[in-house]
Amino acid sequence: MNIIDLHCDALLKLTTLEAASFAEDVRMHVNHKRLQLGQIKAQVFAIFIDPEIPQNQQFLEVIRQMEAFHTHVLQTEGMVHITDWAQLELLAPHEIGAILSLEGCGAIGEDLTKLTAVLDAGVKLVGLTWNEENAVAHGAEQEASLGLKPFGKEVIQILNDRDIIIDVSHLNEQSFWDVLPLAKHIIASHSNARALCDHPRNLTDAQAKALVKHGGHIHVVYFPLFISEQDATLEQLVDHVEHLAHLVGVEHIGLGSDFDGIGVTVKGLAHAGEAQNLLEALRTRFSAEEVQGIASQNFKRYVKKAATR
Ligand SMILES: [Zn+2]
């Protein structure tokens, strides 16, 4: 069964691992062979810039990762750059969609030209922060009471004008609440339920409900420490799906692995090639149709709706 995965950090590995290759490099959770094996029909590739990199070098890293997306990912036979959501429905059986996202706006500083340049390059989802504070807003590791900044409103305006999906997964609580009423298209690309795992990267029940009320979807993340602890199981990840499904409706849930951005993995879900194991686990508690929704159909419906709003 086909999967659409809303988050991975393969571009970071492609630009930092020595002699990395997208074809079947086993150091990559996400490579072409594993995407095929796991029946990943479309994969979001995040541009993630380590906030430790000096500000004046960060945008160069953005360009390096976009270059890696072109030279490694898109040069692989069958990988198709999704620049229009309608393309998701047009992929041939052997083709896999590749989608760009920007994980945090730190690298653009206070320069909207850098933002629009990234959007012109085909970025379809933008997270306003990673865990840090930047010129736009405050991230998950910042004090919960500090929120969106005035420059952030300008950024949101541009994202709304271009129908870009705003990703709230890394925002702290106040930024989340500030962004919610302003964002035209909103999603949590890789977050779980804080009621089951108390981590600032996860959504409280109130956040999850409000997000979906504003038209958003929640994509659960496979990182053990956002599920429960180091030795988290597939069943515990399914617990998160079940909790969120009861809260907001299973038709608003999807998947966002965070592969290549995580140092530990769930047993049975060690890389993209094992993604079908999660669907197997989901089938023990959800109908075939519901699992298909979680795997890909809910997101397809989301973007179809987004295109007509
Ligand atoms: Zn992340």
PDB file of C-alpha atoms and ligand atoms in Angstrom:
ATOM      1  CA  MET A   1       0.000   0.000   0.000  1.00  0.00           C
ATOM      2  CA  ASN A   2       1.376   3.391  -1.063  1.00  0.00           C
ATOM      3  CA  ILE A   3       2.662   5.843   1.527  1.00  0.00           C
ATOM      4  CA  ILE A   4       3.202   9.597   1.432  1.00  0.00           C
ATOM      5  CA  ASP A   5       5.836  10.561   4.015  1.00  0.00           C
ATOM      6  CA  LEU A   6       5.856  14.219   5.050  1.00  0.00           C
ATOM      7  CA  HIS A   7       9.336  14.478   6.545  1.00  0.00           C
ATOM      8  CA  CYS A   8      12.867  13.179   6.164  1.00  0.00           C
ATOM      9  CA  ASP A   9      16.329  14.703   6.456  1.00  0.00           C
ATOM     10  CA  ALA A  10      18.044  12.780   3.664  1.00  0.00           C
ATOM     11  CA  LEU A  11      19.343  16.037   2.141  1.00  0.00           C
ATOM     12  CA  LEU A  12      21.327  16.698   5.306  1.00  0.00           C
ATOM     13  CA  LYS A  13      22.975  13.285   5.009  1.00  0.00           C
ATOM     14  CA  LEU A  14      23.584  13.728   1.282  1.00  0.00           C
ATOM     15  CA  THR A  15      25.489  16.935   2.036  1.00  0.00           C
ATOM     16  CA  THR A  16      27.365  15.728   5.135  1.00  0.00           C
ATOM     17  CA  LEU A  17      28.172  12.017   4.643  1.00  0.00           C
ATOM     18  CA  GLU A  18      31.335  11.314   2.719  1.00  0.00           C
ATOM     19  CA  ALA A  19      30.651  10.016  -0.793  1.00  0.00           C
ATOM     20  CA  ALA A  20      26.941   9.675  -0.027  1.00  0.00           C
ATOM     21  CA  SER A  21      24.770   8.118  -2.703  1.00  0.00           C
ATOM     22  CA  PHE A  22      20.980   8.204  -2.988  1.00  0.00           C
ATOM     23  CA  ALA A  23      20.705   4.927  -4.907  1.00  0.00           C
ATOM     24  CA  GLU A  24      21.203   2.385  -2.114  1.00  0.00           C
ATOM     25  CA  ASP A  25      23.639   3.823   0.442  1.00  0.00           C
ATOM     26  CA  VAL A  26      22.792   1.910   3.648  1.00  0.00           C
ATOM     27  CA  ARG A  27      23.858   4.864   5.793  1.00  0.00           C
ATOM     28  CA  MET A  28      20.707   6.594   4.517  1.00  0.00           C
ATOM     29  CA  HIS A  29      17.348   5.662   6.071  1.00  0.00           C
ATOM     30  CA  VAL A  30      15.862   7.075   2.880  1.00  0.00           C
ATOM     31  CA  ASN A  31      17.429   5.993  -0.381  1.00  0.00           C
ATOM     32  CA  HIS A  32      15.877   5.061  -3.707  1.00  0.00           C
ATOM     33  CA  LYS A  33      15.932   1.324  -3.077  1.00  0.00           C
ATOM     34  CA  ARG A  34      14.372   1.692   0.376  1.00  0.00           C
ATOM     35  CA  LEU A  35      11.661   4.042  -0.919  1.00  0.00           C
ATOM     36  CA  GLN A  36      10.734   1.378  -3.467  1.00  0.00           C
ATOM     37  CA  LEU A  37      10.864  -1.387  -0.857  1.00  0.00           C
ATOM     38  CA  GLY A  38       8.683   0.556   1.600  1.00  0.00           C
ATOM     39  CA  GLN A  39       6.227   1.565  -1.155  1.00  0.00           C
ATOM     40  CA  ILE A  40       6.799   5.247  -0.456  1.00  0.00           C
ATOM     41  CA  LYS A  41       4.965   6.905  -3.335  1.00  0.00           C
ATOM     42  CA  ALA A  42       5.948  10.427  -2.358  1.00  0.00           C
ATOM     43  CA  GLN A  43       8.609  11.645   0.058  1.00  0.00           C
ATOM     44  CA  VAL A  44       9.089  15.115   1.475  1.00  0.00           C
ATOM     45  CA  PHE A  45      12.782  16.080   1.640  1.00  0.00           C
ATOM     46  CA  ALA A  46      13.433  18.770   4.229  1.00  0.00           C
ATOM     47  CA  ILE A  47      16.090  21.420   3.900  1.00  0.00           C
ATOM     48  CA  PHE A  48      17.418  21.530   7.457  1.00  0.00           C
ATOM     49  CA  ILE A  49      20.174  23.923   8.474  1.00  0.00           C
ATOM     50  CA  ASP A  50      21.918  23.390  11.803  1.00  0.00           C
ATOM     51  CA  PRO A  51      21.433  26.626  13.801  1.00  0.00           C
ATOM     52  CA  GLU A  52      25.051  26.246  14.994  1.00  0.00           C
ATOM     53  CA  ILE A  53      26.215  27.212  11.481  1.00  0.00           C
ATOM     54  CA  PRO A  54      27.061  30.955  11.426  1.00  0.00           C
ATOM     55  CA  GLN A  55      24.148  33.021  10.119  1.00  0.00           C
ATOM     56  CA  ASN A  56      26.088  34.370   7.133  1.00  0.00           C
ATOM     57  CA  GLN A  57      26.796  30.821   5.919  1.00  0.00           C
ATOM     58  CA  GLN A  58      23.343  29.336   6.435  1.00  0.00           C
ATOM     59  CA  PHE A  59      21.792  30.304   3.117  1.00  0.00           C
ATOM     60  CA  LEU A  60      24.731  28.785   1.262  1.00  0.00           C
ATOM     61  CA  GLU A  61      23.866  25.520   3.033  1.00  0.00           C
ATOM     62  CA  VAL A  62      20.259  25.872   1.831  1.00  0.00           C
ATOM     63  CA  ILE A  63      21.587  26.138  -1.716  1.00  0.00           C
ATOM     64  CA  ARG A  64      23.898  23.151  -1.196  1.00  0.00           C
ATOM     65  CA  GLN A  65      20.963  21.010  -0.029  1.00  0.00           C
ATOM     66  CA  MET A  66      18.772  22.114  -2.929  1.00  0.00           C
ATOM     67  CA  GLU A  67      21.671  21.251  -5.226  1.00  0.00           C
ATOM     68  CA  ALA A  68      21.916  17.794  -3.599  1.00  0.00           C
ATOM     69  CA  PHE A  69      18.171  17.381  -4.172  1.00  0.00           C
ATOM     70  CA  HIS A  70      18.751  17.950  -7.876  1.00  0.00           C
ATOM     71  CA  THR A  71      22.023  16.067  -8.375  1.00  0.00           C
ATOM     72  CA  HIS A  72      21.284  13.055  -6.145  1.00  0.00           C
ATOM     73  CA  VAL A  73      17.526  12.668  -5.754  1.00  0.00           C
ATOM     74  CA  LEU A  74      16.125  13.980  -9.034  1.00  0.00           C
ATOM     75  CA  GLN A  75      18.897  12.484 -11.154  1.00  0.00           C
ATOM     76  CA  THR A  76      17.722   9.047 -10.038  1.00  0.00           C
ATOM     77  CA  GLU A  77      15.524   7.365 -12.647  1.00  0.00           C
ATOM     78  CA  GLY A  78      11.877   7.471 -11.606  1.00  0.00           C
ATOM     79  CA  MET A  79      12.176  10.304  -9.049  1.00  0.00           C
ATOM     80  CA  VAL A  80       9.829  13.155  -9.990  1.00  0.00           C
ATOM     81  CA  HIS A  81       9.943  16.654  -8.498  1.00  0.00           C
ATOM     82  CA  ILE A  82       6.462  17.550  -7.282  1.00  0.00           C
ATOM     83  CA  THR A  83       6.041  21.292  -7.782  1.00  0.00           C
ATOM     84  CA  ASP A  84       2.253  21.158  -8.170  1.00  0.00           C
ATOM     85  CA  TRP A  85       0.143  18.956  -5.891  1.00  0.00           C
ATOM     86  CA  ALA A  86      -1.896  17.737  -8.892  1.00  0.00           C
ATOM     87  CA  GLN A  87       1.231  15.794  -9.950  1.00  0.00           C
ATOM     88  CA  LEU A  88       0.688  13.396  -7.016  1.00  0.00           C
ATOM     89  CA  GLU A  89      -2.190  11.815  -8.920  1.00  0.00           C
ATOM     90  CA  LEU A  90      -0.228  11.575 -12.155  1.00  0.00           C
ATOM     91  CA  LEU A  91       2.758   9.483 -11.036  1.00  0.00           C
ATOM     92  CA  ALA A  92       3.353   6.359 -13.127  1.00  0.00           C
ATOM     93  CA  PRO A  93       3.612   3.037 -11.215  1.00  0.00           C
ATOM     94  CA  HIS A  94       7.430   3.117 -11.146  1.00  0.00           C
ATOM     95  CA  GLU A  95       7.661   6.816 -10.276  1.00  0.00           C
ATOM     96  CA  ILE A  96       8.167   8.322  -6.807  1.00  0.00           C
ATOM     97  CA  GLY A  97       7.320  11.923  -6.020  1.00  0.00           C
ATOM     98  CA  ALA A  98       9.952  14.100  -4.347  1.00  0.00           C
ATOM     99  CA  ILE A  99       8.764  17.184  -2.494  1.00  0.00           C
ATOM    100  CA  LEU A 100      10.912  19.943  -0.980  1.00  0.00           C
ATOM    101  CA  SER A 101      10.250  21.532   2.401  1.00  0.00           C
ATOM    102  CA  LEU A 102      12.143  24.120   4.427  1.00  0.00           C
ATOM    103  CA  GLU A 103      12.530  23.069   8.065  1.00  0.00           C
ATOM    104  CA  GLY A 104      12.813  26.440   9.754  1.00  0.00           C
ATOM    105  CA  CYS A 105      13.310  29.962   8.409  1.00  0.00           C
ATOM    106  CA  GLY A 106      16.520  30.706  10.346  1.00  0.00           C
ATOM    107  CA  ALA A 107      18.617  30.605   7.181  1.00  0.00           C
ATOM    108  CA  ILE A 108      16.640  33.394   5.496  1.00  0.00           C
ATOM    109  CA  GLY A 109      17.474  35.790   8.331  1.00  0.00           C
ATOM    110  CA  GLU A 110      15.299  38.856   7.735  1.00  0.00           C
ATOM    111  CA  ASP A 111      15.566  38.691   3.958  1.00  0.00           C
ATOM    112  CA  LEU A 112      12.288  37.957   2.161  1.00  0.00           C
ATOM    113  CA  THR A 113      14.177  37.630  -1.141  1.00  0.00           C
ATOM    114  CA  LYS A 114      15.820  34.508   0.239  1.00  0.00           C
ATOM    115  CA  LEU A 115      12.394  33.145   1.160  1.00  0.00           C
ATOM    116  CA  THR A 116      10.904  33.781  -2.268  1.00  0.00           C
ATOM    117  CA  ALA A 117      13.998  32.314  -3.941  1.00  0.00           C
ATOM    118  CA  VAL A 118      13.466  29.085  -2.014  1.00  0.00           C
ATOM    119  CA  LEU A 119       9.784  29.041  -2.968  1.00  0.00           C
ATOM    120  CA  ASP A 120      10.697  29.663  -6.610  1.00  0.00           C
ATOM    121  CA  ALA A 121      12.927  26.580  -6.383  1.00  0.00           C
ATOM    122  CA  GLY A 122       9.841  24.496  -5.626  1.00  0.00           C
ATOM    123  CA  VAL A 123       9.582  24.332  -1.828  1.00  0.00           C
ATOM    124  CA  LYS A 124       5.990  23.360  -0.984  1.00  0.00           C
ATOM    125  CA  LEU A 125       6.024  23.301   2.840  1.00  0.00           C
ATOM    126  CA  VAL A 126       7.724  25.749   5.203  1.00  0.00           C
ATOM    127  CA  GLY A 127       8.334  25.367   8.927  1.00  0.00           C
ATOM    128  CA  LEU A 128       8.781  28.758  10.539  1.00  0.00           C
ATOM    129  CA  THR A 129      11.374  27.571  13.058  1.00  0.00           C
ATOM    130  CA  TRP A 130      13.382  24.535  14.073  1.00  0.00           C
ATOM    131  CA  ASN A 131      13.834  24.300  17.848  1.00  0.00           C
ATOM    132  CA  GLU A 132      15.564  27.659  18.126  1.00  0.00           C
ATOM    133  CA  GLU A 133      14.454  31.283  18.015  1.00  0.00           C
ATOM    134  CA  ASN A 134      14.834  33.095  14.701  1.00  0.00           C
ATOM    135  CA  ALA A 135      13.597  36.351  13.143  1.00  0.00           C
ATOM    136  CA  VAL A 136      10.194  34.747  12.441  1.00  0.00           C
ATOM    137  CA  ALA A 137       9.132  33.033  15.670  1.00  0.00           C
ATOM    138  CA  HIS A 138      10.187  30.914  18.647  1.00  0.00           C
ATOM    139  CA  GLY A 139      10.873  27.200  18.308  1.00  0.00           C
ATOM    140  CA  ALA A 140       9.970  24.175  20.422  1.00  0.00           C
ATOM    141  CA  GLU A 141      12.880  24.540  22.836  1.00  0.00           C
ATOM    142  CA  GLN A 142      12.151  28.195  23.621  1.00  0.00           C
ATOM    143  CA  GLU A 143      10.059  29.427  26.523  1.00  0.00           C
ATOM    144  CA  ALA A 144       6.446  28.495  25.751  1.00  0.00           C
ATOM    145  CA  SER A 145       5.161  32.066  26.241  1.00  0.00           C
ATOM    146  CA  LEU A 146       7.280  33.659  23.472  1.00  0.00           C
ATOM    147  CA  GLY A 147       5.503  33.679  20.128  1.00  0.00           C
ATOM    148  CA  LEU A 148       5.411  34.877  16.518  1.00  0.00           C
ATOM    149  CA  LYS A 149       7.386  38.040  15.674  1.00  0.00           C
ATOM    150  CA  PRO A 150       6.292  40.975  13.428  1.00  0.00           C
ATOM    151  CA  PHE A 151       8.609  39.746  10.622  1.00  0.00           C
ATOM    152  CA  GLY A 152       6.891  36.361  10.909  1.00  0.00           C
ATOM    153  CA  LYS A 153       3.601  37.935   9.845  1.00  0.00           C
ATOM    154  CA  GLU A 154       5.244  39.150   6.624  1.00  0.00           C
ATOM    155  CA  VAL A 155       6.586  35.645   6.039  1.00  0.00           C
ATOM    156  CA  ILE A 156       3.156  34.077   6.592  1.00  0.00           C
ATOM    157  CA  GLN A 157       1.597  36.561   4.165  1.00  0.00           C
ATOM    158  CA  ILE A 158       3.966  35.426   1.405  1.00  0.00           C
ATOM    159  CA  LEU A 159       3.394  31.753   2.214  1.00  0.00           C
ATOM    160  CA  ASN A 160      -0.379  32.276   2.128  1.00  0.00           C
ATOM    161  CA  ASP A 161      -0.215  34.189  -1.160  1.00  0.00           C
ATOM    162  CA  ARG A 162       1.652  31.285  -2.736  1.00  0.00           C
ATOM    163  CA  ASP A 163      -0.493  28.547  -1.168  1.00  0.00           C
ATOM    164  CA  ILE A 164       2.472  27.101   0.716  1.00  0.00           C
ATOM    165  CA  ILE A 165       1.688  24.747   3.591  1.00  0.00           C
ATOM    166  CA  ILE A 166       2.892  26.127   6.934  1.00  0.00           C
ATOM    167  CA  ASP A 167       4.399  23.403   9.096  1.00  0.00           C
ATOM    168  CA  VAL A 168       3.920  23.895  12.859  1.00  0.00           C
ATOM    169  CA  SER A 169       5.803  20.797  14.052  1.00  0.00           C
ATOM    170  CA  HIS A 170       8.768  22.703  15.499  1.00  0.00           C
ATOM    171  CA  LEU A 171       6.981  25.769  16.898  1.00  0.00           C
ATOM    172  CA  ASN A 172       6.745  26.403  20.621  1.00  0.00           C
ATOM    173  CA  GLU A 173       3.270  26.734  22.101  1.00  0.00           C
ATOM    174  CA  GLN A 174       2.733  30.495  21.857  1.00  0.00           C
ATOM    175  CA  SER A 175       4.054  30.618  18.288  1.00  0.00           C
ATOM    176  CA  PHE A 176       1.668  27.799  17.403  1.00  0.00           C
ATOM    177  CA  TRP A 177      -1.312  29.720  18.781  1.00  0.00           C
ATOM    178  CA  ASP A 178      -0.177  32.938  17.070  1.00  0.00           C
ATOM    179  CA  VAL A 179       0.299  31.251  13.677  1.00  0.00           C
ATOM    180  CA  LEU A 180      -2.913  29.214  13.705  1.00  0.00           C
ATOM    181  CA  PRO A 181      -5.417  31.980  12.826  1.00  0.00           C
ATOM    182  CA  LEU A 182      -3.041  33.537  10.267  1.00  0.00           C
ATOM    183  CA  ALA A 183      -2.030  30.482   8.226  1.00  0.00           C
ATOM    184  CA  LYS A 184      -4.076  29.607   5.138  1.00  0.00           C
ATOM    185  CA  HIS A 185      -2.705  26.039   4.916  1.00  0.00           C
ATOM    186  CA  ILE A 186      -1.372  24.417   8.062  1.00  0.00           C
ATOM    187  CA  ILE A 187       0.033  21.026   8.996  1.00  0.00           C
ATOM    188  CA  ALA A 188       2.119  19.291  11.663  1.00  0.00           C
ATOM    189  CA  SER A 189       4.453  17.242   9.461  1.00  0.00           C
ATOM    190  CA  HIS A 190       6.184  15.195  12.180  1.00  0.00           C
ATOM    191  CA  SER A 191       4.673  15.399  15.678  1.00  0.00           C
ATOM    192  CA  ASN A 192       2.963  13.017  18.095  1.00  0.00           C
ATOM    193  CA  ALA A 193       0.530  13.400  21.004  1.00  0.00           C
ATOM    194  CA  ARG A 194       1.853  15.088  24.132  1.00  0.00           C
ATOM    195  CA  ALA A 195      -0.826  13.328  26.205  1.00  0.00           C
ATOM    196  CA  LEU A 196       1.088  10.074  25.593  1.00  0.00           C
ATOM    197  CA  CYS A 197       4.635  11.459  25.481  1.00  0.00           C
ATOM    198  CA  ASP A 198       5.284  14.740  27.249  1.00  0.00           C
ATOM    199  CA  HIS A 199       7.775  16.386  24.907  1.00  0.00           C
ATOM    200  CA  PRO A 200       7.612  19.975  23.584  1.00  0.00           C
ATOM    201  CA  ARG A 201       7.854  18.618  20.007  1.00  0.00           C
ATOM    202  CA  ASN A 202       4.500  16.886  20.483  1.00  0.00           C
ATOM    203  CA  LEU A 203       1.033  18.461  20.295  1.00  0.00           C
ATOM    204  CA  THR A 204      -1.236  18.904  23.300  1.00  0.00           C
ATOM    205  CA  ASP A 205      -4.814  17.713  22.868  1.00  0.00           C
ATOM    206  CA  ALA A 206      -5.936  21.350  22.675  1.00  0.00           C
ATOM    207  CA  GLN A 207      -3.401  22.070  19.917  1.00  0.00           C
ATOM    208  CA  ALA A 208      -4.363  18.965  17.948  1.00  0.00           C
ATOM    209  CA  LYS A 209      -8.054  19.859  18.085  1.00  0.00           C
ATOM    210  CA  ALA A 210      -7.472  23.502  17.136  1.00  0.00           C
ATOM    211  CA  LEU A 211      -5.140  22.527  14.298  1.00  0.00           C
ATOM    212  CA  VAL A 212      -7.718  20.257  12.697  1.00  0.00           C
ATOM    213  CA  LYS A 213     -10.478  22.797  13.311  1.00  0.00           C
ATOM    214  CA  HIS A 214      -8.405  25.203  11.184  1.00  0.00           C
ATOM    215  CA  GLY A 215      -8.213  22.640   8.388  1.00  0.00           C
ATOM    216  CA  GLY A 216      -4.881  21.140   9.421  1.00  0.00           C
ATOM    217  CA  HIS A 217      -3.663  17.548   9.493  1.00  0.00           C
ATOM    218  CA  ILE A 218      -1.283  15.792  11.900  1.00  0.00           C
ATOM    219  CA  HIS A 219       1.452  13.472  10.625  1.00  0.00           C
ATOM    220  CA  VAL A 220       2.892  11.188  13.302  1.00  0.00           C
ATOM    221  CA  VAL A 221       6.660  10.876  13.705  1.00  0.00           C
ATOM    222  CA  TYR A 222       8.622   7.609  14.125  1.00  0.00           C
ATOM    223  CA  PHE A 223      11.289   8.949  16.534  1.00  0.00           C
ATOM    224  CA  PRO A 224      11.283   6.738  19.690  1.00  0.00           C
ATOM    225  CA  LEU A 225      11.783   9.682  22.074  1.00  0.00           C
ATOM    226  CA  PHE A 226       8.652  11.393  20.693  1.00  0.00           C
ATOM    227  CA  ILE A 227       6.715   8.103  21.081  1.00  0.00           C
ATOM    228  CA  SER A 228       7.760   7.172  24.632  1.00  0.00           C
ATOM    229  CA  GLU A 229      11.414   6.348  25.159  1.00  0.00           C
ATOM    230  CA  GLN A 230      14.514   4.820  23.580  1.00  0.00           C
ATOM    231  CA  ASP A 231      12.927   1.367  23.153  1.00  0.00           C
ATOM    232  CA  ALA A 232       9.516   2.540  21.941  1.00  0.00           C
ATOM    233  CA  THR A 233       7.572  -0.026  19.901  1.00  0.00           C
ATOM    234  CA  LEU A 234       5.461   0.033  16.761  1.00  0.00           C
ATOM    235  CA  GLU A 235       2.417  -0.632  18.949  1.00  0.00           C
ATOM    236  CA  GLN A 236       3.176   2.489  20.985  1.00  0.00           C
ATOM    237  CA  LEU A 237       3.395   4.532  17.793  1.00  0.00           C
ATOM    238  CA  VAL A 238      -0.015   3.138  16.844  1.00  0.00           C
ATOM    239  CA  ASP A 239      -1.223   4.289  20.308  1.00  0.00           C
ATOM    240  CA  HIS A 240      -0.412   7.858  19.227  1.00  0.00           C
ATOM    241  CA  VAL A 241      -2.350   7.425  15.988  1.00  0.00           C
ATOM    242  CA  GLU A 242      -5.266   5.994  17.945  1.00  0.00           C
ATOM    243  CA  HIS A 243      -5.225   8.800  20.523  1.00  0.00           C
ATOM    244  CA  LEU A 244      -5.132  11.501  17.847  1.00  0.00           C
ATOM    245  CA  ALA A 245      -7.742   9.702  15.735  1.00  0.00           C
ATOM    246  CA  HIS A 246     -10.159   9.655  18.674  1.00  0.00           C
ATOM    247  CA  LEU A 247      -9.464  13.315  19.305  1.00  0.00           C
ATOM    248  CA  VAL A 248      -9.688  14.772  15.789  1.00  0.00           C
ATOM    249  CA  GLY A 249     -10.817  11.997  13.440  1.00  0.00           C
ATOM    250  CA  VAL A 250      -8.656   9.409  11.711  1.00  0.00           C
ATOM    251  CA  GLU A 251      -9.224  11.166   8.369  1.00  0.00           C
ATOM    252  CA  HIS A 252      -6.913  13.975   9.526  1.00  0.00           C
ATOM    253  CA  ILE A 253      -3.914  11.784  10.375  1.00  0.00           C
ATOM    254  CA  GLY A 254      -0.880  10.960   8.238  1.00  0.00           C
ATOM    255  CA  LEU A 255       2.774   9.909   8.461  1.00  0.00           C
ATOM    256  CA  GLY A 256       6.017  11.892   8.776  1.00  0.00           C
ATOM    257  CA  SER A 257       8.884   9.534   9.566  1.00  0.00           C
ATOM    258  CA  ASP A 258      11.762  11.970  10.305  1.00  0.00           C
ATOM    259  CA  PHE A 259      14.108   9.328   8.828  1.00  0.00           C
ATOM    260  CA  ASP A 260      17.720  10.489   8.502  1.00  0.00           C
ATOM    261  CA  GLY A 261      16.995  13.115  11.138  1.00  0.00           C
ATOM    262  CA  ILE A 262      16.897  10.578  13.971  1.00  0.00           C
ATOM    263  CA  GLY A 263      19.737   8.649  15.574  1.00  0.00           C
ATOM    264  CA  VAL A 264      17.589   5.881  17.058  1.00  0.00           C
ATOM    265  CA  THR A 265      14.677   4.077  15.448  1.00  0.00           C
ATOM    266  CA  VAL A 266      11.761   1.846  16.435  1.00  0.00           C
ATOM    267  CA  LYS A 267      12.343  -1.901  16.064  1.00  0.00           C
ATOM    268  CA  GLY A 268      10.720  -2.949  12.788  1.00  0.00           C
ATOM    269  CA  LEU A 269      10.795   0.626  11.514  1.00  0.00           C
ATOM    270  CA  ALA A 270      14.536   1.153  11.082  1.00  0.00           C
ATOM    271  CA  HIS A 271      14.393   2.798   7.638  1.00  0.00           C
ATOM    272  CA  ALA A 272      12.021   3.653   4.790  1.00  0.00           C
ATOM    273  CA  GLY A 273      12.223   0.090   3.481  1.00  0.00           C
ATOM    274  CA  GLU A 274      10.395  -1.120   6.611  1.00  0.00           C
ATOM    275  CA  ALA A 275       7.537   1.376   6.412  1.00  0.00           C
ATOM    276  CA  GLN A 276       4.978  -1.302   5.487  1.00  0.00           C
ATOM    277  CA  ASN A 277       5.467  -2.811   8.967  1.00  0.00           C
ATOM    278  CA  LEU A 278       3.790   0.265  10.404  1.00  0.00           C
ATOM    279  CA  LEU A 279       0.779  -0.197   8.121  1.00  0.00           C
ATOM    280  CA  GLU A 280       0.640  -3.812   9.276  1.00  0.00           C
ATOM    281  CA  ALA A 281       0.545  -2.631  12.907  1.00  0.00           C
ATOM    282  CA  LEU A 282      -2.111  -0.029  12.086  1.00  0.00           C
ATOM    283  CA  ARG A 283      -4.315  -2.732  10.525  1.00  0.00           C
ATOM    284  CA  THR A 284      -4.719  -4.373  13.948  1.00  0.00           C
ATOM    285  CA  ARG A 285      -6.715  -1.341  15.117  1.00  0.00           C
ATOM    286  CA  PHE A 286      -8.002   0.415  12.009  1.00  0.00           C
ATOM    287  CA  SER A 287      -9.957  -0.673   8.939  1.00  0.00           C
ATOM    288  CA  ALA A 288      -8.198  -1.129   5.595  1.00  0.00           C
ATOM    289  CA  GLU A 289      -9.784   2.083   4.368  1.00  0.00           C
ATOM    290  CA  GLU A 290      -8.648   4.019   7.434  1.00  0.00           C
ATOM    291  CA  VAL A 291      -5.085   2.703   7.051  1.00  0.00           C
ATOM    292  CA  GLN A 292      -5.089   3.732   3.411  1.00  0.00           C
ATOM    293  CA  GLY A 293      -6.205   7.165   4.540  1.00  0.00           C
ATOM    294  CA  ILE A 294      -3.380   7.456   7.080  1.00  0.00           C
ATOM    295  CA  ALA A 295      -0.846   6.139   4.571  1.00  0.00           C
ATOM    296  CA  SER A 296      -1.613   8.539   1.716  1.00  0.00           C
ATOM    297  CA  GLN A 297      -5.248   9.300   0.929  1.00  0.00           C
ATOM    298  CA  ASN A 298      -5.827  11.776   3.767  1.00  0.00           C
ATOM    299  CA  PHE A 299      -2.941  13.922   2.569  1.00  0.00           C
ATOM    300  CA  LYS A 300      -4.068  13.710  -1.054  1.00  0.00           C
ATOM    301  CA  ARG A 301      -7.492  14.929   0.050  1.00  0.00           C
ATOM    302  CA  TYR A 302      -5.865  17.684   2.115  1.00  0.00           C
ATOM    303  CA  VAL A 303      -3.910  19.109  -0.817  1.00  0.00           C
ATOM    304  CA  LYS A 304      -6.862  18.811  -3.149  1.00  0.00           C
ATOM    305  CA  LYS A 305      -8.900  20.899  -0.729  1.00  0.00           C
ATOM    306  CA  ALA A 306      -5.997  23.307  -0.297  1.00  0.00           C
ATOM    307  CA  ALA A 307      -5.811  23.816  -4.049  1.00  0.00           C
ATOM    308  CA  THR A 308      -9.411  24.936  -4.220  1.00  0.00           C
ATOM    309  CA  ARG A 309      -9.515  27.256  -1.189  1.00  0.00           C
TER     310      ARG A 309
HETATM  311 ZN    ZN B   1      12.295  18.051  12.637  1.00  0.00          ZN
END
